[in-house]
CSV table of C-alpha atoms and ligand atoms in Angstrom, one decimal:
chain,number,residue,atom,x,y,z
A,131,MET,CA,-50.5,4.1,-37.0
A,132,ALA,CA,-48.3,5.7,-34.4
A,133,THR,CA,-50.1,6.5,-31.3
A,134,SER,CA,-49.4,10.5,-29.9
A,135,ARG,CA,-46.9,9.2,-27.4
A,136,SER,CA,-44.8,6.5,-29.3
A,137,LEU,CA,-41.4,7.7,-29.9
A,138,LEU,CA,-41.2,5.3,-33.3
A,139,THR,CA,-41.7,6.8,-36.9
A,140,GLU,CA,-43.5,4.0,-39.2
A,141,SER,CA,-40.4,3.1,-40.8
A,142,GLN,CA,-39.1,2.3,-37.4
A,143,ARG,CA,-42.0,0.2,-36.7
A,144,GLN,CA,-40.9,-1.7,-40.3
A,145,ALA,CA,-37.3,-2.1,-39.5
A,146,LEU,CA,-38.3,-3.7,-36.3
A,147,ARG,CA,-41.0,-6.1,-37.7
A,148,GLU,CA,-38.1,-7.1,-40.5
A,149,ARG,CA,-35.8,-7.8,-37.9
A,150,GLY,CA,-37.8,-9.2,-34.6
A,151,GLY,CA,-40.2,-11.4,-37.0
A,152,GLU,CA,-43.7,-12.6,-35.7
A,153,GLN,CA,-43.3,-11.7,-32.0
A,154,VAL,CA,-43.1,-7.9,-32.7
A,155,ARG,CA,-46.1,-5.7,-31.1
A,156,PHE,CA,-47.0,-2.1,-31.3
A,157,ASP,CA,-48.6,0.1,-28.3
A,158,GLU,CA,-48.2,-3.2,-26.4
A,159,PRO,CA,-50.2,-3.1,-22.9
A,160,LEU,CA,-47.8,-4.1,-20.6
A,161,SER,CA,-50.3,-5.4,-18.2
A,162,ARG,CA,-50.2,-8.2,-20.7
A,163,HIS,CA,-47.2,-9.5,-19.6
A,164,THR,CA,-46.5,-8.3,-16.2
A,165,THR,CA,-48.1,-10.8,-13.1
A,166,LEU,CA,-49.6,-7.7,-11.2
A,167,LYS,CA,-51.3,-7.4,-14.5
A,168,ILE,CA,-50.8,-3.3,-14.4
A,169,GLY,CA,-49.0,-1.4,-16.8
A,170,GLY,CA,-49.0,1.6,-19.6
A,171,PRO,CA,-48.2,0.3,-23.2
A,172,ALA,CA,-44.8,-0.4,-24.7
A,173,ASP,CA,-44.3,1.9,-28.0
A,174,ALA,CA,-42.7,-1.2,-29.2
A,175,TRP,CA,-42.4,-5.1,-27.2
A,176,ILE,CA,-40.1,-7.6,-29.3
A,177,ALA,CA,-39.4,-11.4,-28.6
A,178,PRO,CA,-36.4,-12.4,-30.4
A,179,SER,CA,-36.6,-16.1,-31.1
A,180,SER,CA,-32.4,-16.4,-31.6
A,181,ILE,CA,-29.7,-14.9,-29.6
A,182,GLU,CA,-28.7,-13.5,-33.3
A,183,SER,CA,-32.0,-11.8,-34.3
A,184,LEU,CA,-32.1,-10.0,-30.6
A,185,GLN,CA,-28.5,-8.6,-31.6
A,186,SER,CA,-30.0,-7.2,-34.8
A,187,VAL,CA,-32.7,-5.9,-32.6
A,188,ILE,CA,-30.1,-3.9,-30.5
A,189,SER,CA,-27.8,-2.7,-33.5
A,190,TYR,CA,-30.6,-1.0,-35.0
A,191,CYS,CA,-32.4,0.4,-31.9
A,192,HIS,CA,-29.1,1.7,-30.7
A,193,ALA,CA,-28.1,3.1,-34.3
A,194,GLN,CA,-32.0,4.9,-34.0
A,195,GLY,CA,-31.1,6.4,-30.5
A,196,LEU,CA,-34.3,4.2,-29.5
A,197,PRO,CA,-34.2,3.3,-25.8
A,198,LEU,CA,-34.6,-0.6,-25.0
A,199,LEU,CA,-35.7,-2.1,-21.7
A,200,THR,CA,-35.6,-5.8,-21.1
A,201,ILE,CA,-38.1,-7.8,-19.2
A,202,GLY,CA,-38.1,-11.7,-18.2
A,203,GLY,CA,-41.5,-13.1,-16.8
A,204,GLY,CA,-42.9,-10.0,-15.3
A,205,SER,CA,-43.1,-11.7,-11.7
A,206,ASN,CA,-41.6,-8.8,-9.9
A,207,LEU,CA,-42.3,-5.5,-12.3
A,208,LEU,CA,-44.3,-2.4,-11.8
A,209,VAL,CA,-45.1,-0.6,-14.5
A,210,LEU,CA,-46.4,2.3,-14.3
A,211,ASP,CA,-49.5,3.1,-16.2
A,212,GLY,CA,-48.0,5.9,-18.8
A,213,GLY,CA,-46.2,2.5,-20.0
A,214,VAL,CA,-42.6,2.4,-21.8
A,215,ARG,CA,-41.0,5.0,-24.9
A,216,GLY,CA,-39.2,2.6,-26.8
A,217,VAL,CA,-38.6,-0.6,-27.1
A,218,VAL,CA,-39.4,-3.8,-24.8
A,219,LEU,CA,-37.3,-6.3,-25.1
A,220,SER,CA,-38.8,-10.0,-24.2
A,221,THR,CA,-37.0,-12.8,-23.1
A,222,ARG,CA,-39.6,-15.6,-23.8
A,223,ALA,CA,-38.9,-16.7,-27.2
A,224,LEU,CA,-35.2,-17.2,-26.0
A,225,ARG,CA,-36.0,-21.0,-24.7
A,226,GLU,CA,-32.9,-23.7,-25.0
A,227,ILE,CA,-31.4,-26.0,-22.2
A,228,GLU,CA,-28.9,-28.7,-22.6
A,229,ARG,CA,-27.1,-30.7,-19.8
A,230,VAL,CA,-23.7,-30.4,-20.0
A,231,GLY,CA,-21.6,-32.6,-18.9
A,232,GLU,CA,-22.4,-34.9,-15.7
A,233,THR,CA,-24.1,-32.2,-13.4
A,234,GLY,CA,-24.0,-29.1,-15.6
A,235,ILE,CA,-26.7,-27.0,-17.4
A,236,ARG,CA,-26.7,-24.2,-20.1
A,237,VAL,CA,-29.8,-22.3,-20.2
A,238,HIS,CA,-31.3,-19.6,-22.4
A,239,SER,CA,-32.8,-16.5,-20.1
A,240,GLY,CA,-36.5,-16.7,-21.3
A,241,VAL,CA,-36.6,-20.7,-19.9
A,242,SER,CA,-38.9,-20.2,-17.4
A,243,THR,CA,-37.5,-21.6,-13.6
A,244,GLY,CA,-40.6,-24.4,-13.6
A,245,LYS,CA,-38.9,-25.3,-16.7
A,246,LEU,CA,-35.4,-26.0,-15.5
A,247,LEU,CA,-36.9,-27.4,-12.6
A,248,SER,CA,-38.6,-29.9,-14.4
A,249,CYS,CA,-35.6,-30.8,-16.8
A,250,ALA,CA,-33.4,-30.8,-13.9
A,251,THR,CA,-35.6,-33.4,-11.9
A,252,SER,CA,-35.6,-35.5,-15.3
A,253,TRP,CA,-31.8,-35.2,-15.5
A,254,HIS,CA,-31.2,-36.8,-11.4
A,255,LEU,CA,-29.6,-32.9,-10.9
A,256,GLY,CA,-30.6,-31.6,-7.6
A,257,GLY,CA,-29.7,-28.3,-5.9
A,258,ILE,CA,-31.9,-26.2,-7.4
A,259,GLU,CA,-35.1,-27.5,-5.1
A,260,PHE,CA,-35.2,-23.9,-3.7
A,261,LEU,CA,-36.9,-22.6,-7.0
A,262,GLY,CA,-40.3,-24.3,-6.0
A,263,GLY,CA,-42.7,-21.8,-6.7
A,264,VAL,CA,-40.8,-19.3,-7.5
A,265,PRO,CA,-41.9,-17.8,-11.1
A,266,GLY,CA,-40.5,-16.1,-13.5
A,267,SER,CA,-37.5,-16.5,-16.2
A,268,VAL,CA,-33.7,-17.9,-15.6
A,269,GLY,CA,-32.4,-14.5,-16.5
A,270,GLY,CA,-35.2,-12.4,-14.2
A,271,GLY,CA,-33.7,-15.0,-11.7
A,272,MET,CA,-30.3,-14.2,-12.5
A,273,VAL,CA,-30.5,-10.2,-12.0
A,274,MET,CA,-32.9,-10.8,-9.1
A,275,ASN,CA,-30.7,-13.5,-7.2
A,276,ALA,CA,-34.0,-15.0,-7.0
A,277,GLY,CA,-34.3,-18.0,-4.0
A,278,THR,CA,-35.8,-19.2,-0.8
A,279,TYR,CA,-34.6,-20.3,2.2
A,280,LEU,CA,-33.4,-23.7,0.8
A,281,GLY,CA,-31.1,-20.9,-1.5
A,282,GLU,CA,-30.7,-19.1,-4.3
A,283,PHE,CA,-29.0,-18.9,-7.9
A,284,LYS,CA,-25.5,-17.3,-6.6
A,285,ASP,CA,-25.6,-21.1,-4.6
A,286,VAL,CA,-25.6,-22.8,-8.5
A,287,THR,CA,-24.4,-20.0,-11.3
A,288,THR,CA,-20.9,-20.9,-12.9
A,289,ARG,CA,-21.2,-18.3,-15.3
A,290,VAL,CA,-23.7,-15.6,-17.2
A,291,ARG,CA,-23.5,-14.4,-20.4
A,292,SER,CA,-25.5,-11.0,-21.2
A,293,LEU,CA,-25.5,-8.7,-24.2
A,294,ARG,CA,-25.0,-5.1,-24.0
A,295,LEU,CA,-27.3,-3.0,-24.9
A,296,SER,CA,-25.2,-0.1,-26.7
A,297,ASP,CA,-23.7,-2.9,-29.1
A,298,ALA,CA,-24.5,-6.0,-28.5
A,299,ALA,CA,-21.5,-7.3,-27.9
A,300,SER,CA,-20.7,-10.5,-26.1
A,301,VAL,CA,-19.7,-10.3,-22.0
A,302,LEU,CA,-18.9,-13.4,-19.9
A,303,ARG,CA,-19.1,-13.2,-16.7
A,304,ASP,CA,-17.9,-15.4,-14.0
A,305,ASN,CA,-20.0,-16.0,-10.5
A,306,PRO,CA,-17.9,-13.6,-8.4
A,307,GLU,CA,-18.8,-11.1,-11.2
A,308,CYS,CA,-21.9,-11.2,-10.8
A,309,GLY,CA,-22.3,-9.6,-7.4
A,310,PHE,CA,-25.1,-11.3,-6.7
A,311,VAL,CA,-27.0,-10.5,-2.7
A,312,TYR,CA,-30.0,-11.1,-1.4
A,313,ARG,CA,-32.6,-10.0,-3.6
A,314,GLY,CA,-30.0,-8.5,-6.5
A,315,SER,CA,-27.3,-8.9,-8.2
A,316,SER,CA,-24.9,-6.1,-9.9
A,317,LEU,CA,-25.4,-7.0,-13.2
A,318,PRO,CA,-25.6,-3.8,-15.0
A,319,SER,CA,-29.7,-2.6,-16.2
A,320,ASP,CA,-27.9,-1.7,-19.9
A,321,GLU,CA,-26.8,-5.6,-20.3
A,322,ILE,CA,-29.2,-8.7,-21.3
A,323,VAL,CA,-28.8,-11.6,-19.9
A,324,VAL,CA,-28.8,-14.3,-22.9
A,325,GLU,CA,-27.8,-17.8,-21.0
A,326,SER,CA,-26.4,-19.0,-17.7
A,327,TRP,CA,-24.3,-22.5,-16.7
A,328,LEU,CA,-25.7,-23.9,-13.5
A,329,GLU,CA,-23.7,-26.5,-11.6
A,330,LEU,CA,-26.0,-29.1,-9.7
A,331,VAL,CA,-25.4,-32.4,-7.6
A,332,PRO,CA,-26.2,-35.6,-8.7
A,333,ARG,CA,-30.0,-36.4,-6.8
A,334,SER,CA,-32.5,-39.0,-6.5
A,335,GLN,CA,-35.8,-37.7,-8.6
A,336,GLU,CA,-37.9,-38.6,-5.4
A,337,GLU,CA,-35.8,-36.9,-3.2
A,338,ILE,CA,-35.7,-33.5,-5.3
A,339,LYS,CA,-39.5,-33.8,-5.7
A,340,ALA,CA,-40.0,-34.3,-1.6
A,341,THR,CA,-38.1,-31.2,-1.3
A,342,VAL,CA,-40.0,-29.2,-3.6
A,343,ALA,CA,-43.5,-30.4,-2.4
A,344,SER,CA,-42.5,-29.6,1.0
A,345,LEU,CA,-41.2,-25.8,-0.3
A,346,ARG,CA,-44.9,-25.5,-2.4
A,347,ALA,CA,-46.9,-26.7,0.8
A,348,ARG,CA,-45.1,-24.2,3.1
A,349,ARG,CA,-45.7,-21.5,0.7
A,350,LYS,CA,-49.4,-22.5,0.0
A,351,GLU,CA,-50.1,-21.9,3.3
A,352,ARG,CA,-48.6,-18.1,3.7
A,353,GLU,CA,-49.1,-16.9,0.6
A,354,PRO,CA,-52.9,-14.8,-0.7
A,355,LYS,CA,-54.9,-16.6,-3.3
A,356,GLY,CA,-57.4,-15.2,-5.9
A,357,ALA,CA,-55.9,-11.8,-6.5
A,358,SER,CA,-52.8,-10.7,-9.1
A,359,ASN,CA,-49.7,-10.1,-7.6
A,360,ALA,CA,-45.6,-9.8,-7.8
A,361,GLY,CA,-44.3,-11.6,-5.0
A,362,SER,CA,-42.9,-9.6,-1.9
A,363,VAL,CA,-42.9,-6.3,-2.6
A,364,PHE,CA,-40.5,-4.8,0.0
A,365,LYS,CA,-36.5,-6.7,0.9
A,366,ASN,CA,-36.6,-8.3,4.7
A,367,PRO,CA,-34.7,-5.2,6.7
A,368,GLU,CA,-31.6,-6.6,8.2
A,369,GLY,CA,-32.7,-9.1,11.0
A,370,ASP,CA,-36.3,-8.6,10.8
A,371,PHE,CA,-39.3,-9.3,8.3
A,372,ALA,CA,-40.6,-6.5,5.9
A,373,GLY,CA,-44.1,-8.1,6.5
A,374,ARG,CA,-44.1,-8.4,10.4
A,375,LEU,CA,-43.1,-4.5,10.3
A,376,ILE,CA,-46.5,-3.4,7.6
A,377,GLU,CA,-48.1,-5.6,9.9
A,378,SER,CA,-47.6,-4.1,13.1
A,379,VAL,CA,-48.8,-0.7,11.9
A,380,GLY,CA,-52.0,-2.1,11.4
A,381,PHE,CA,-51.6,-1.9,7.2
A,382,LYS,CA,-53.2,-4.8,6.2
A,383,GLY,CA,-56.3,-4.8,4.1
A,384,THR,CA,-55.9,-1.2,3.7
A,385,ARG,CA,-57.0,-0.4,-0.3
A,386,GLU,CA,-56.3,2.1,-2.9
A,387,GLY,CA,-58.5,1.9,-5.4
A,388,GLN,CA,-58.9,-2.0,-6.7
A,389,ALA,CA,-54.7,-2.1,-5.0
A,390,GLU,CA,-54.6,-3.5,-1.6
A,391,CYS,CA,-52.5,-4.2,1.0
A,392,SER,CA,-53.0,-8.2,1.4
A,393,PRO,CA,-54.7,-9.5,4.1
A,394,ALA,CA,-53.3,-12.6,4.0
A,395,HIS,CA,-49.6,-11.6,4.3
A,396,ALA,CA,-48.5,-7.5,4.4
A,397,ASN,CA,-45.5,-8.0,2.3
A,398,TRP,CA,-47.9,-9.0,-0.7
A,399,PHE,CA,-49.9,-5.6,-2.3
A,400,VAL,CA,-52.6,-7.9,-4.8
A,401,ASN,CA,-54.5,-6.2,-7.5
A,402,HIS,CA,-58.2,-6.8,-7.6
A,403,GLY,CA,-58.7,-6.4,-11.0
A,404,GLY,CA,-57.9,-3.2,-12.8
A,405,ALA,CA,-56.1,-1.5,-10.5
A,406,ARG,CA,-53.1,1.4,-11.7
A,407,ALA,CA,-50.1,1.6,-11.0
A,408,ALA,CA,-50.5,5.2,-9.5
A,409,ASP,CA,-53.0,2.9,-6.8
A,410,MET,CA,-49.9,0.7,-5.9
A,411,LEU,CA,-47.5,3.9,-5.5
A,412,LYS,CA,-49.8,5.7,-3.1
A,413,LEU,CA,-49.8,2.1,-0.8
A,414,ILE,CA,-45.7,2.0,-0.9
A,415,ASP,CA,-45.8,5.3,0.1
A,416,LEU,CA,-47.5,4.9,3.0
A,417,ALA,CA,-46.8,1.5,4.4
A,418,ARG,CA,-43.1,3.1,4.0
A,419,ALA,CA,-43.8,6.1,6.0
A,420,ARG,CA,-46.0,4.5,8.1
A,421,VAL,CA,-42.9,1.7,9.1
A,422,GLN,CA,-40.5,4.5,9.1
A,423,GLU,CA,-42.5,6.5,11.8
A,424,ALA,CA,-43.2,3.8,13.9
A,425,HIS,CA,-39.5,2.2,14.0
A,426,GLY,CA,-37.1,4.1,12.1
A,427,ILE,CA,-36.6,2.2,9.5
A,428,GLU,CA,-37.0,2.4,5.3
A,429,LEU,CA,-38.5,-0.1,3.6
A,430,THR,CA,-36.6,-1.1,0.2
A,431,LEU,CA,-38.3,-1.8,-2.7
A,432,GLU,CA,-37.9,-5.4,-4.1
A,433,TRP,CA,-40.2,-4.9,-7.2
A,434,LYS,CA,-39.0,-3.1,-9.7
A,435,CYS,CA,-40.3,0.0,-11.2
A,436,ILE,CA,-40.4,0.8,-15.0
A,437,GLY,CA,-42.3,2.8,-17.3
A,438,GLU,CA,-43.2,7.1,-17.0
A,439,LYS,CA,-46.2,8.2,-14.4
B,256,FAD,C1,-46.3,-15.5,-6.6
B,256,FAD,C2,-44.9,-14.6,-6.3
B,256,FAD,C3,-44.2,-15.6,-5.9
B,256,FAD,C4,-42.6,-15.1,-5.7
B,256,FAD,N1,-42.0,-15.8,-4.7
B,256,FAD,C5,-40.9,-15.5,-5.0
B,256,FAD,C6,-40.0,-15.8,-4.2
B,256,FAD,O1,-39.9,-17.0,-3.2
B,256,FAD,N2,-38.2,-16.0,-4.2
B,256,FAD,C7,-37.8,-14.5,-4.8
B,256,FAD,O2,-37.1,-14.3,-5.0
B,256,FAD,N3,-38.9,-13.9,-6.0
B,256,FAD,C8,-40.2,-14.6,-5.7
B,256,FAD,N4,-41.0,-14.0,-6.8
B,256,FAD,C9,-40.4,-12.7,-7.3
B,256,FAD,C10,-40.0,-13.2,-8.9
B,256,FAD,O3,-40.6,-14.1,-9.0
B,256,FAD,C11,-38.8,-13.5,-9.0
B,256,FAD,O4,-38.0,-12.1,-8.3
B,256,FAD,C12,-37.9,-13.5,-10.3
B,256,FAD,O5,-36.7,-13.7,-10.3
B,256,FAD,C13,-38.4,-12.2,-11.6
B,256,FAD,O6,-38.1,-13.0,-12.9
B,256,FAD,P1,-38.6,-12.6,-13.8
B,256,FAD,O7,-38.5,-13.2,-15.5
B,256,FAD,O8,-39.9,-12.5,-13.7
B,256,FAD,O9,-38.0,-11.0,-13.9
B,256,FAD,P2,-39.2,-9.7,-14.5
B,256,FAD,O10,-40.3,-9.2,-13.7
B,256,FAD,O11,-39.4,-9.7,-15.5
B,256,FAD,O12,-37.7,-8.1,-14.1
B,256,FAD,C14,-37.2,-8.4,-12.9
B,256,FAD,C15,-36.0,-7.6,-13.2
B,256,FAD,O13,-35.0,-8.0,-14.2
B,256,FAD,C16,-34.6,-7.4,-15.3
B,256,FAD,N5,-34.6,-8.6,-16.2
B,256,FAD,C17,-35.6,-9.8,-16.6
B,256,FAD,N6,-34.9,-10.7,-17.4
B,256,FAD,C18,-33.9,-10.2,-17.8
B,256,FAD,C19,-32.8,-10.4,-18.1
B,256,FAD,N7,-32.9,-11.0,-19.0
B,256,FAD,N8,-31.9,-9.6,-18.8
B,256,FAD,C20,-31.4,-8.5,-18.2
B,256,FAD,N9,-32.3,-8.1,-17.1
B,256,FAD,C21,-33.6,-8.9,-16.6
B,256,FAD,C22,-36.1,-6.6,-15.3
B,256,FAD,O14,-35.9,-5.0,-16.6
B,256,FAD,C23,-36.2,-5.9,-13.7
B,256,FAD,O15,-35.4,-5.5,-14.0
B,256,FAD,C24,-42.5,-14.3,-6.6
B,256,FAD,C25,-43.1,-13.8,-7.4
B,256,FAD,C26,-44.6,-13.9,-7.5
B,256,FAD,C27,-45.6,-13.5,-8.4
């Protein structure tokens, strides 16, 4: 039975089941699909296992006027407590990855960054060591231009293919058209990235593994342990660090319910178990206001917020 908030009729549920295959769930708590472990239910959560099946779901939803939204690994997402009306498309079952020529890789958006890094290493290809310890999917990584001080997706991506959520048409963009910037891109939110092409460099496995190990060791020292999180909450403002600014106003350790500004790293807000998105939003507003008052700097969210309050 449809829940009272769901937009979906019984016949729409049936049609989505037919198009999405086994990976279709209704009234699915999105807390199961985010690293923060926060988020209300999606009317439907679908993870198509091929691009053709994804196209069929998109076309159906468009014809029915059902809203669509994409999630990857959920490692940069704050899903609000009211959940998401309409259909959430998960890329997690789009998993192809292949070597192209000597130094190229074609990769589906649902492949995890860890899998991409391990395949490249096995093919003796370097250039994406910056991904050591960065969670999430390749598609999310493209949209966010994920990276570290060692580099970012912008440096190795040659082309990105998306499907428009309005008509399922394929759009191919070369690197400059993706508008990659620090922790972001201009890849439109009404498209879903389905595959990307990377150009890497020949490198020995020993060299790759040594670089990744030192990045991971550095991260281990700095990152909070033991509580659910979604990495950095705010982007670093030009010439400064969001963590330094938040720490300077004495915000570390501030709690709202089960949500806390981590005592280990001020730009990581963690969920000790059972935190609500509303608690996180309060912490976000408070940290922003305190930094604005003390430093005159407006912090910009790196997390993406989706759903209804
Ligand atoms: C412990 C931890 C450490 C982290 N460290 C780093 C770090 O060092 N550097 C860094 O850059 N980030 C870091 N992050 C943040 C996060 O891992 C990255 O932003 C990552 O690229 C997000 O990918 P995702 O697949 O999880 O995207 P999601 O969180 O699922 O989505 C992020 C955004 O991308 C959109 N999206 C996702 N997939 C697609 C797609 N296929 N097509 C269109 N839109 C899509 C979503 O709608 C959303 O707006 C960290 C997170 C955690 C939890």
